[in-house]
Coordinates of C-alpha atoms in Angstrom, one line a residue:
Chain A
M1 CA 23.8 -9.4 -185.4
G2 CA 21.5 -6.4 -185.6
Q3 CA 23.4 -4.2 -183.4
E4 CA 27.2 -3.8 -183.3
L5 CA 28.7 -5.5 -180.3
I6 CA 31.7 -3.3 -180.1
K7 CA 32.6 0.2 -181.4
I8 CA 35.9 1.8 -181.6
K9 CA 35.7 5.6 -181.4
G10 CA 38.8 7.8 -182.0
G11 CA 39.3 10.7 -179.6
A12 CA 41.9 13.4 -179.7
D13 CA 44.5 11.4 -178.0
G14 CA 43.2 7.9 -177.7
F15 CA 40.5 5.4 -178.5
Q16 CA 37.4 4.4 -176.8
L17 CA 36.3 0.9 -176.9
I18 CA 32.6 0.7 -176.4
V19 CA 31.3 -2.7 -175.7
D20 CA 27.6 -3.7 -175.6
S21 CA 26.6 -5.1 -172.3
S22 CA 25.0 -8.2 -173.8
A23 CA 28.2 -9.2 -175.6
K24 CA 29.9 -12.6 -174.9
L25 CA 33.7 -12.7 -174.6
E26 CA 34.2 -14.9 -177.7
E27 CA 32.1 -12.7 -179.9
V28 CA 33.9 -9.6 -178.7
Q29 CA 37.3 -11.2 -179.3
A30 CA 36.3 -12.2 -182.8
E31 CA 34.9 -8.8 -183.6
L32 CA 38.0 -7.0 -182.2
E33 CA 40.3 -9.2 -184.2
K34 CA 38.4 -8.3 -187.3
K35 CA 38.4 -4.6 -186.6
L36 CA 42.1 -4.4 -185.7
A37 CA 43.0 -6.4 -188.8
E38 CA 41.0 -4.0 -191.0
N39 CA 43.3 -1.0 -190.3
P40 CA 46.4 -2.1 -188.5
E41 CA 48.2 1.2 -189.2
F42 CA 45.6 2.8 -187.0
F43 CA 46.5 0.9 -184.0
P44 CA 50.3 0.8 -183.5
E45 CA 51.7 -1.1 -180.6
G46 CA 51.1 0.6 -177.3
T47 CA 47.9 2.2 -178.4
E48 CA 45.7 2.9 -175.4
F49 CA 42.1 2.0 -175.3
K50 CA 39.6 3.3 -172.9
L51 CA 37.0 0.7 -172.1
V52 CA 33.5 2.1 -172.0
V53 CA 30.9 -0.4 -170.8
A54 CA 27.4 -0.1 -169.5
D55 CA 27.7 -3.0 -167.1
L56 CA 29.8 -5.8 -168.3
N57 CA 30.7 -9.1 -166.7
K58 CA 34.0 -8.9 -164.9
N59 CA 35.3 -12.0 -166.7
V60 CA 34.5 -10.5 -170.1
K61 CA 36.2 -7.3 -169.1
K62 CA 39.3 -9.2 -168.0
G63 CA 39.2 -11.3 -171.1
I64 CA 39.2 -8.2 -173.4
S65 CA 42.0 -6.7 -171.4
E66 CA 44.1 -9.8 -171.8
F67 CA 43.3 -10.1 -175.4
L68 CA 44.4 -6.5 -176.1
T69 CA 47.5 -6.9 -174.0
N70 CA 48.5 -10.0 -176.1
K71 CA 48.2 -7.8 -179.2
G72 CA 50.6 -5.3 -177.7
L73 CA 47.9 -2.8 -177.0
N74 CA 47.0 -1.2 -173.7
I75 CA 43.8 -0.7 -171.9
A76 CA 43.2 2.2 -169.7
N77 CA 40.8 2.0 -166.9
S78 CA 37.7 4.0 -167.6
T79 CA 38.3 6.0 -164.4
N80 CA 41.9 6.5 -165.1
T81 CA 42.3 9.5 -167.4
A82 CA 46.1 9.9 -167.2
V83 CA 48.2 9.4 -170.3
Q84 CA 51.5 7.7 -170.4
Q85 CA 54.3 10.1 -169.8
K86 CA 56.1 10.3 -173.0
E87 CA 58.4 13.2 -172.2
Q88 CA 59.1 15.6 -169.4
P89 CA 57.7 19.0 -169.9
K90 CA 60.2 21.8 -170.1
V91 CA 59.2 23.6 -166.9
N92 CA 58.0 21.5 -164.1
V93 CA 57.2 24.0 -161.4
N94 CA 54.3 22.8 -159.5
T95 CA 53.4 19.2 -158.8
Q96 CA 50.0 18.7 -157.5
Q97 CA 49.2 15.7 -155.4
N98 CA 45.9 14.4 -154.3
Q99 CA 46.9 11.8 -151.8
G100 CA 43.6 9.9 -151.6
Q101 CA 43.2 9.7 -155.3
Q102 CA 46.8 8.9 -155.7
A103 CA 46.7 5.8 -153.6
A104 CA 43.6 4.5 -155.5
N105 CA 45.1 4.9 -158.9
S106 CA 48.6 3.6 -158.6
G107 CA 48.9 4.0 -162.4
I108 CA 49.2 7.8 -162.2
S109 CA 52.4 9.1 -160.8
Q110 CA 51.6 12.7 -160.3
Q111 CA 49.9 15.5 -162.1
E112 CA 52.3 17.8 -163.8
M113 CA 51.9 21.5 -164.4
T114 CA 53.7 23.3 -167.3
V115 CA 54.2 26.9 -166.6
V116 CA 54.9 29.3 -169.5
N117 CA 56.0 32.7 -168.6
R118 CA 55.7 34.6 -171.8
T119 CA 53.4 35.3 -174.7
V120 CA 52.7 32.3 -176.9
R121 CA 52.9 33.6 -180.5
N122 CA 51.5 32.6 -183.9
G123 CA 52.9 29.2 -185.0
E124 CA 54.0 28.1 -181.5
Q125 CA 52.5 25.1 -179.8
I126 CA 52.7 24.1 -176.1
T127 CA 51.9 20.5 -175.3
S128 CA 51.8 18.9 -171.9
N129 CA 50.9 15.6 -170.3
G130 CA 49.5 17.6 -167.4
S131 CA 47.9 21.0 -167.0
V132 CA 49.3 24.2 -168.5
M133 CA 49.4 27.7 -167.1
I134 CA 50.3 30.6 -169.3
C135 CA 51.4 33.9 -167.8
G136 CA 50.9 35.9 -170.9
N137 CA 48.8 36.0 -174.0
V138 CA 48.0 33.2 -176.4
N139 CA 48.0 34.9 -179.8
P140 CA 46.0 33.8 -182.8
G141 CA 47.7 31.0 -184.6
A142 CA 49.2 29.5 -181.4
S143 CA 47.9 26.3 -179.8
I144 CA 48.0 24.9 -176.4
V145 CA 47.3 21.2 -176.0
A146 CA 47.1 19.7 -172.5
A147 CA 46.0 16.4 -171.1
G148 CA 44.8 18.4 -168.1
S149 CA 43.3 21.8 -167.8
I150 CA 44.5 25.2 -169.2
D151 CA 44.8 28.4 -167.3
I152 CA 45.7 31.6 -169.2
R153 CA 46.6 34.7 -167.3
G154 CA 46.1 37.0 -170.2
T155 CA 44.1 37.1 -173.4
C156 CA 43.5 33.8 -175.3
R157 CA 43.1 34.2 -179.0
G158 CA 44.6 30.9 -180.2
I159 CA 43.4 27.3 -180.2
V160 CA 43.2 25.7 -176.8
H161 CA 42.7 22.0 -176.2
A162 CA 42.1 20.8 -172.7
G163 CA 41.7 17.1 -171.7
A164 CA 43.4 16.1 -175.0
A165 CA 43.7 12.5 -173.7
G166 CA 39.9 12.3 -173.2
D167 CA 39.4 13.9 -169.8
I168 CA 35.9 15.5 -170.0
E169 CA 36.4 17.1 -166.6
A170 CA 39.2 19.3 -168.0
F171 CA 38.5 23.0 -168.5
V172 CA 40.0 26.2 -169.9
V173 CA 40.1 29.5 -168.0
A174 CA 41.4 32.8 -169.3
D175 CA 41.3 36.4 -168.2
C176 CA 39.9 37.2 -171.6
L177 CA 38.6 34.2 -173.6
L178 CA 38.4 34.9 -177.3
P179 CA 39.8 31.7 -178.7
T180 CA 39.8 30.6 -182.3
Q181 CA 38.6 27.2 -181.1
V182 CA 38.1 25.6 -177.7
R183 CA 38.5 21.8 -177.7
I184 CA 37.8 19.8 -174.6
A185 CA 38.3 16.1 -174.7
N186 CA 36.7 15.1 -178.1
L187 CA 34.4 18.2 -178.4
I188 CA 35.1 21.3 -180.4
A189 CA 33.6 24.7 -180.2
R190 CA 34.4 27.7 -182.2
S191 CA 34.0 31.4 -181.4
P192 CA 31.2 33.3 -183.0
D193 CA 32.3 35.2 -186.1
N194 CA 32.0 38.6 -184.5
I195 CA 33.1 38.2 -180.9
E196 CA 33.3 41.1 -178.5
K197 CA 36.0 41.5 -176.0
N198 CA 34.9 41.1 -172.4
N199 CA 36.7 42.4 -169.4
F200 CA 36.0 39.5 -167.1
A201 CA 37.5 36.1 -166.8
E202 CA 35.7 33.1 -168.3
K203 CA 35.8 29.4 -168.1
A204 CA 35.0 26.8 -170.8
Y205 CA 34.0 23.3 -169.7
I206 CA 31.7 20.5 -170.7
K207 CA 28.2 20.6 -169.4
D208 CA 25.6 18.1 -170.7
G209 CA 27.8 17.0 -173.5
Q210 CA 28.4 20.5 -174.8
I211 CA 31.1 23.0 -174.3
V212 CA 29.8 26.0 -172.4
I213 CA 31.5 29.2 -171.5
E214 CA 30.6 31.2 -168.4
P215 CA 32.1 34.1 -166.5
I216 CA 34.0 33.4 -163.3
E217 CA 35.3 35.4 -160.4
R218 CA 39.1 35.5 -159.8
Chain B
M1 CA 79.5 52.1 -180.6
S2 CA 78.1 50.8 -183.8
E3 CA 74.9 48.8 -184.2
V4 CA 73.7 46.1 -186.6
I5 CA 70.0 46.4 -187.3
V6 CA 67.8 44.0 -189.3
I7 CA 64.6 45.2 -190.9
T8 CA 62.2 42.3 -191.2
S9 CA 58.5 41.5 -191.4
G10 CA 57.6 38.0 -192.4
K11 CA 55.0 39.1 -194.9
G12 CA 56.1 40.6 -198.2
G13 CA 55.0 44.0 -199.5
V14 CA 54.6 45.7 -196.2
G15 CA 57.6 48.1 -196.8
K16 CA 60.8 46.5 -195.5
T17 CA 62.9 47.8 -198.3
T18 CA 61.3 51.3 -198.3
T19 CA 61.8 51.5 -194.6
T20 CA 65.4 50.3 -194.9
A21 CA 66.2 52.9 -197.6
N22 CA 64.5 55.7 -195.6
I23 CA 66.2 54.9 -192.3
G24 CA 69.5 54.6 -194.1
V25 CA 69.2 58.0 -195.8
G26 CA 67.8 59.5 -192.6
L27 CA 70.8 58.3 -190.5
A28 CA 73.2 59.6 -193.2
Q29 CA 71.4 63.0 -193.1
R30 CA 72.1 63.1 -189.4
G31 CA 75.8 62.6 -190.1
K32 CA 76.1 58.9 -189.3
S33 CA 78.1 56.5 -191.5
V34 CA 75.8 53.8 -192.6
V35 CA 76.0 50.6 -194.7
L36 CA 72.8 49.1 -196.0
I37 CA 73.0 45.4 -196.9
D38 CA 70.4 43.9 -199.2
T39 CA 70.0 40.2 -198.3
D40 CA 67.1 39.6 -200.6
T41 CA 69.3 37.7 -203.0
G42 CA 67.7 37.0 -206.3
L43 CA 65.0 39.7 -205.7
R44 CA 67.1 42.7 -204.9
N45 CA 65.3 46.1 -204.9
L46 CA 67.1 48.3 -202.4
D47 CA 69.5 49.6 -205.1
L48 CA 66.4 50.7 -207.1
L49 CA 64.9 52.7 -204.2
L50 CA 68.2 54.4 -203.7
G51 CA 68.7 55.0 -207.4
L52 CA 72.0 53.2 -207.4
E53 CA 71.4 50.3 -209.8
N54 CA 73.7 51.5 -212.5
R55 CA 76.7 51.9 -210.1
I56 CA 76.8 48.3 -209.0
M57 CA 80.0 46.5 -209.8
Y58 CA 80.2 43.6 -207.3
D59 CA 77.8 42.1 -204.9
L60 CA 77.3 40.5 -201.5
V61 CA 78.0 37.0 -202.8
D62 CA 81.4 38.1 -204.3
V63 CA 82.3 39.4 -200.8
T64 CA 81.1 36.4 -198.8
E65 CA 82.8 34.0 -201.1
G66 CA 86.0 35.9 -200.6
R67 CA 86.6 37.0 -204.2
I68 CA 86.9 40.6 -203.3
P69 CA 87.3 42.7 -200.1
Y70 CA 84.0 44.2 -199.0
K71 CA 85.2 47.8 -199.7
K72 CA 85.2 47.1 -203.4
A73 CA 81.5 46.1 -203.4
L74 CA 80.2 49.1 -201.4
V75 CA 78.4 51.6 -203.6
R76 CA 78.5 55.1 -202.2
H77 CA 75.3 57.1 -202.4
K78 CA 75.3 59.9 -204.9
K79 CA 74.1 62.5 -202.5
Y80 CA 75.1 61.3 -199.0
E81 CA 78.8 60.8 -198.7
S82 CA 78.5 58.6 -195.6
L83 CA 75.9 56.2 -196.9
F84 CA 76.9 53.0 -198.6
L85 CA 74.9 50.1 -200.2
L86 CA 76.1 46.6 -200.3
P87 CA 73.9 45.1 -203.0
T88 CA 73.3 41.4 -203.4
S89 CA 73.4 39.2 -206.4
Q90 CA 70.4 39.1 -208.7
I91 CA 71.5 35.8 -210.3
K92 CA 72.2 33.6 -207.3
D93 CA 69.6 32.6 -204.7
K94 CA 69.3 32.7 -200.9
S95 CA 71.5 29.6 -200.4
A96 CA 74.5 31.6 -201.7
V97 CA 75.0 33.3 -198.4
N98 CA 75.0 31.6 -195.0
P99 CA 74.6 33.1 -191.5
A100 CA 78.2 32.6 -190.5
Q101 CA 79.5 34.5 -193.5
L102 CA 77.2 37.4 -192.7
I103 CA 78.3 37.5 -189.1
V104 CA 81.9 37.7 -190.2
L105 CA 81.1 40.5 -192.6
C106 CA 79.1 42.5 -190.1
D107 CA 81.9 42.2 -187.5
E108 CA 84.2 43.8 -190.0
L109 CA 81.8 46.5 -191.0
R110 CA 81.1 47.3 -187.3
K111 CA 84.7 48.6 -187.0
E112 CA 84.2 51.3 -189.7
Y113 CA 80.6 52.4 -189.7
D114 CA 78.1 53.6 -187.1
Y115 CA 75.2 51.6 -188.4
V116 CA 74.8 48.5 -190.5
I117 CA 71.3 48.0 -191.6
I118 CA 70.2 44.7 -193.1
D119 CA 67.2 44.4 -195.4
C120 CA 65.7 41.0 -194.8
P121 CA 63.8 39.0 -197.4
A122 CA 60.2 38.0 -196.8
G123 CA 59.5 34.6 -195.3
I124 CA 61.0 32.6 -192.4
E125 CA 63.3 30.3 -194.3
Q126 CA 67.1 30.3 -195.0
G127 CA 67.2 33.9 -196.2
F128 CA 65.5 35.2 -193.0
K129 CA 67.8 33.2 -190.8
T130 CA 70.8 34.5 -192.6
A131 CA 69.7 38.1 -192.4
I132 CA 69.0 38.1 -188.7
A133 CA 72.1 36.2 -187.6
A134 CA 74.4 39.2 -187.2
A135 CA 71.8 41.6 -185.9
D136 CA 72.0 43.3 -182.4
R137 CA 68.6 44.7 -182.9
A138 CA 65.5 43.9 -185.0
I139 CA 62.9 46.2 -186.4
V140 CA 59.7 44.5 -187.4
V141 CA 57.6 46.3 -190.1
T142 CA 53.9 45.6 -190.3
M143 CA 50.7 47.0 -191.6
P144 CA 47.4 47.5 -189.9
E145 CA 46.0 44.4 -191.5
V146 CA 45.1 41.0 -190.0
S147 CA 47.5 39.0 -192.1
A148 CA 50.5 41.3 -191.7
V149 CA 50.0 41.5 -188.0
R150 CA 49.7 37.7 -187.8
D151 CA 52.9 37.2 -189.7
A152 CA 54.7 39.9 -187.6
D153 CA 53.6 37.9 -184.5
K154 CA 55.2 34.8 -186.0
I155 CA 58.4 36.7 -186.8
I156 CA 58.7 38.1 -183.3
G157 CA 58.4 34.5 -182.0
E158 CA 61.1 33.4 -184.4
L159 CA 63.4 36.3 -183.4
G160 CA 62.9 35.3 -179.8
R161 CA 63.9 31.8 -180.5
A162 CA 67.0 33.1 -182.2
E163 CA 67.7 35.1 -179.0
K164 CA 67.2 38.5 -180.6
D165 CA 65.5 40.3 -177.7
N166 CA 65.9 43.9 -178.8
I167 CA 62.8 44.1 -181.0
S168 CA 60.9 47.2 -182.0
L169 CA 58.0 47.8 -184.3
I170 CA 57.1 50.1 -187.2
V171 CA 53.5 50.2 -188.4
N172 CA 53.5 51.2 -192.0
R173 CA 50.8 52.4 -194.4
I174 CA 48.3 53.6 -191.9
R175 CA 45.2 55.2 -193.4
P176 CA 44.0 57.6 -190.7
Q177 CA 40.6 58.0 -192.4
M178 CA 39.9 54.3 -192.3
V179 CA 41.2 53.9 -188.7
E180 CA 38.8 56.6 -187.6
S181 CA 35.8 55.0 -189.3
G182 CA 36.7 51.7 -187.7
D183 CA 37.5 49.9 -191.0
M184 CA 41.2 49.5 -190.1
M185 CA 43.0 48.1 -187.1
D186 CA 44.2 50.9 -184.9
M187 CA 47.4 51.0 -182.8
S188 CA 45.8 49.6 -179.7
D189 CA 44.6 46.5 -181.6
I190 CA 48.0 45.9 -182.9
D191 CA 49.7 46.5 -179.6
D192 CA 47.3 44.1 -177.9
I193 CA 48.6 41.3 -180.0
L194 CA 52.2 42.1 -180.7
A195 CA 53.1 43.8 -177.4
V196 CA 56.4 45.1 -178.8
K197 CA 57.7 48.7 -178.4
C198 CA 56.6 50.8 -181.3
I199 CA 59.1 53.2 -182.8
G200 CA 57.1 54.4 -185.8
Q201 CA 53.7 55.0 -187.3
V202 CA 53.9 55.8 -191.0
P203 CA 50.8 56.9 -192.9
D204 CA 50.0 55.6 -196.3
D205 CA 51.4 58.3 -198.7
E206 CA 51.3 58.4 -202.5
M207 CA 54.7 60.2 -202.4
V208 CA 56.3 57.0 -201.3
V209 CA 55.5 55.5 -204.7
T210 CA 56.8 58.4 -206.7
S211 CA 59.9 58.7 -204.6
A212 CA 60.6 55.0 -205.1
N213 CA 60.3 55.4 -208.8
R214 CA 62.7 58.3 -208.8
G215 CA 65.1 56.5 -206.5
E216 CA 65.1 59.2 -203.9
P217 CA 63.8 58.2 -200.4
L218 CA 61.5 60.9 -199.0
V219 CA 62.7 60.8 -195.4
G220 CA 62.9 64.4 -194.1
N221 CA 60.8 65.8 -196.9
P222 CA 58.6 68.3 -195.0
K223 CA 55.9 68.1 -197.7
S224 CA 55.3 64.4 -197.1
Q225 CA 53.7 63.0 -193.9
A226 CA 55.5 59.7 -194.4
G227 CA 58.7 61.6 -194.9
R228 CA 58.2 63.3 -191.5
A229 CA 57.3 60.0 -189.9
Y230 CA 60.5 58.4 -191.2
A231 CA 62.5 61.3 -189.9
N232 CA 61.0 60.8 -186.5
I233 CA 61.8 57.0 -186.6
V234 CA 65.4 57.9 -187.3
G235 CA 65.4 60.2 -184.3
R236 CA 64.0 57.4 -182.1
I237 CA 66.7 55.0 -183.4
L238 CA 69.3 57.6 -182.3
G239 CA 67.7 57.5 -178.8
E240 CA 65.7 60.7 -178.9
D241 CA 62.3 60.9 -177.3
I242 CA 59.9 62.0 -180.0
P243 CA 56.1 61.9 -179.6
F244 CA 54.1 60.3 -182.3
M245 CA 52.7 62.7 -184.8
E246 CA 49.1 63.4 -185.4
F247 CA 48.0 62.5 -188.9
E248 CA 46.5 65.2 -191.0
K249 CA 43.2 64.0 -192.4
E250 CA 42.3 64.7 -195.9
G251 CA 39.7 67.4 -195.8
L252 CA 36.8 67.6 -198.3
F253 CA 38.6 70.4 -200.2
K254 CA 41.8 68.3 -200.6
R255 CA 39.8 65.3 -201.7
L256 CA 37.9 67.3 -204.2
K257 CA 41.1 68.7 -205.6
K258 CA 42.5 65.2 -206.0
A259 CA 39.3 64.0 -207.7
L260 CA 39.5 66.8 -210.2
G261 CA 43.2 66.1 -210.7
I262 CA 44.5 69.5 -209.7

């Protein structure tokens, strides 16, 4: 076996299971068994895997899925980026529904929006299973972690993590974007050491496997 | 209409105790009756700045544990009749007083005095929680320095979580020369992050050190810039609308004189 058949990659909020397209089901199962046994504390029950495959036989895919389910682990569809809803966010103001998408992915209930109407200060953390909107500043030392995107109606100086469950489509927008770090999905970017304050809104998102920041109108 | 005010900062060494002493003396100069409570149990300093160390008989822990009535522990200031200090124990630690005890004590003090000012210990632990419990109003002291501002931000968040919404800010130890040359954060930088109403800008002043050593707060001393700044803060606490003072910059002549030691 020159090349590894399967790879498990840890992201911010989940694991990616990358399977070589030439792999046979039995081989994959054996390999998986070995990997999971190596560090069981890494994969507690209910751990979600995102299956990443080039083009894999449907049967193999199904077999892997069943195998993981038997182990008490979950598999997330590669197109399905929603996380399981662990807790209800404090404020649940806006529920966004995209009907067509909704019908297709019966797994997602609805996308949530957490709205915070104050300044988020040093030491505070806002987490959400959906998107977050902050009407106020995000100060240095504060962090915002969202499975969806983040909109800051103010100055952002803290750490922002959008798409924390692996959604590479997630983005961060702020009236003034001077974050300590921007994280999107499993990518991290930090601000230059001497950053100047701009007076236009900016957006950070993933483009060609990199986090880019560009001015936007709003 | 009496008020309980806590002076806090998060970071140590920014001048909480100095500010407490100066505000206390300043309010007493204006004819108010004031009690200063030191809650920095185990590391008390307020008595030193007021020059009252040798008059202490009982302390805060004796009062909260019910051994004596609070009146016995109050130390009257030697110069200002209406200013009292309630010192804390130097032997016990922060766990000796709990928030409920301080609330009971402050409710009693409220009936007799115009202002109760609590000097809070540094940090965000037990001692801080005890100190802020009884306060109607909080004054956060910071310095134009990244770490002090960062900690002040955290403290303002903590105060918000404790439902203390009347928060004002004092920026201490400003060096006008450095601000002008861009080597020190200026007021707008601080205001950008903290976004809290500022009631005082105090310049760095050597006389603060000498007055602390003598045990005589310099509030109201017309020779000292910091003394004038503290007097203005007292006025603002009393509800007066006082504009912020312009800092005198040290001219070449003054700096030369200082270098020559004249």
